[in-house]
């Protein structure tokens, strides 16, 4: 169903091969998850950009390694306004661990995503988190469980599954299993190249009642605004935050919409009776938590 494994970048093939052999937890988990959609809504209500800041000591696509205590990094991200955190638990290629996730989740009060290559149901039970990443490209393949199986198993345990997609076919599969949180990865795992057009192509096909994230390649305030204009409810950002002053970088990216939000707030009362302007209607579509609309999102870029 997915692209064949030989089309993956060598580093990704190695990660996937290791993931297939990784064991799971000793007992089935029962997670009391912090709501990610509610956190996104609260962040937007406060006039900030919802950012999932990633605690990523290293990766195959970056140079060097951060040796800071992961808990200290996480606290700096939250202090900078992060809506949620993403914590790598893959040890060999990303320098992550389940223990890092446990410590971070115990130290903050925002939702925490476990970012790893989970390919079998037993691996869901390795460690508690609020969200768990399911990469559509790696599932429904030999040696892995199906996306539908893992999605339902994750929900039964209390996790909020974040289904990651890169193509229209993967997006359709995510929607077929009922995914409520979807991330569009701008990075092609075959070539490890990043193209923000990927999100812009797929976003119009995502229903309004889905919480939609843009992942990879967001390095600047301009990129944040571009992805928001294309329909991103939140952005997952790693390197641009980890490279330098973590708290300052997080604050810079989470306040990218602050000026526009302030202007909208100042004029909202005067324009209530007249109906929303095009800019305000785009902002309104991001009030996601109570939406039941399944029509495609409006991605007007003339805002």
XYZ file of C-alpha atoms in Angstrom, residues 175-283:
109
model
C -9.102 10.089 7.372
C -10.452 6.578 6.778
C -9.418 5.483 10.279
C -11.045 8.585 11.758
C -7.902 10.517 12.687
C -8.762 13.634 14.685
C -5.196 14.985 14.810
C -3.142 14.893 11.612
C 0.370 16.152 10.943
C 1.601 16.879 7.436
C 5.341 16.217 7.286
C 6.985 18.573 4.810
C 10.034 16.294 4.779
C 10.130 13.522 2.180
C 11.456 10.480 4.043
C 12.748 9.103 0.766
C 15.136 11.964 0.068
C 15.052 13.798 3.423
C 14.279 16.955 1.456
C 11.885 19.585 2.829
C 9.233 21.412 0.812
C 6.633 23.603 2.534
C 4.466 23.266 -0.571
C 3.622 19.780 0.712
C 1.467 21.202 3.488
C -0.124 23.736 1.161
C -1.119 20.969 -1.263
C -2.665 18.695 1.356
C -4.284 21.147 3.786
C -7.327 21.945 1.594
C -8.307 18.257 1.718
C -8.407 18.086 5.528
C -11.843 18.558 7.147
C -12.316 21.505 9.473
C -12.961 19.313 12.515
C -9.458 17.806 12.328
C -6.639 19.453 14.294
C -3.989 19.949 11.630
C -0.247 20.355 12.230
C 2.534 21.423 9.901
C 5.720 19.455 10.581
C 9.335 19.996 9.450
C 10.947 22.886 7.641
C 9.499 25.711 9.733
C 12.578 27.797 10.499
C 11.384 31.402 10.671
C 8.505 33.709 11.550
C 7.778 33.941 7.818
C 7.436 30.149 7.641
C 5.088 30.183 10.638
C 2.854 32.751 8.967
C 2.951 30.850 5.683
C 1.824 27.603 7.293
C -0.846 29.374 9.337
C -2.180 31.059 6.204
C -2.360 27.632 4.556
C -4.525 26.269 7.383
C -2.187 24.965 10.084
C -3.780 24.865 13.519
C -0.391 24.189 15.090
C 3.223 23.720 14.080
C 5.735 21.114 15.219
C 9.139 22.805 15.383
C 12.420 21.256 16.452
C 15.717 22.534 15.073
C 14.681 26.202 14.861
C 13.987 26.098 18.601
C 16.848 23.844 19.711
C 19.489 25.830 17.800
C 20.395 28.607 20.250
C 18.396 30.170 23.085
C 15.499 27.746 23.470
C 13.156 30.023 25.407
C 13.785 33.036 23.170
C 13.386 30.985 19.987
C 10.116 29.520 21.234
C 8.750 32.928 22.179
C 9.724 34.414 18.821
C 7.807 31.737 16.928
C 4.770 31.580 19.210
C 4.227 35.335 18.934
C 4.393 35.440 15.128
C 0.635 36.098 14.923
C 0.448 38.415 17.936
C 0.190 41.677 16.006
C -2.524 40.346 13.706
C -4.444 38.863 16.630
C -4.276 42.185 18.464
C -5.649 44.069 15.479
C -8.458 41.549 15.085
C -9.400 41.854 18.762
C -9.570 45.654 18.529
C -11.987 45.573 15.590
C -14.088 42.509 16.433
C -16.801 44.342 18.391
C -17.311 46.942 15.674
C -17.658 44.354 12.925
C -19.798 41.742 14.681
C -23.030 42.869 13.011
C -21.431 43.334 9.605
C -19.948 39.808 9.535
C -16.314 38.724 9.418
C -13.717 40.129 7.076
C -11.694 37.710 4.987
C -8.810 37.919 7.475
C -11.069 37.285 10.456
C -12.840 34.379 8.779
C -9.483 32.682 8.319
C -8.721 33.200 12.001
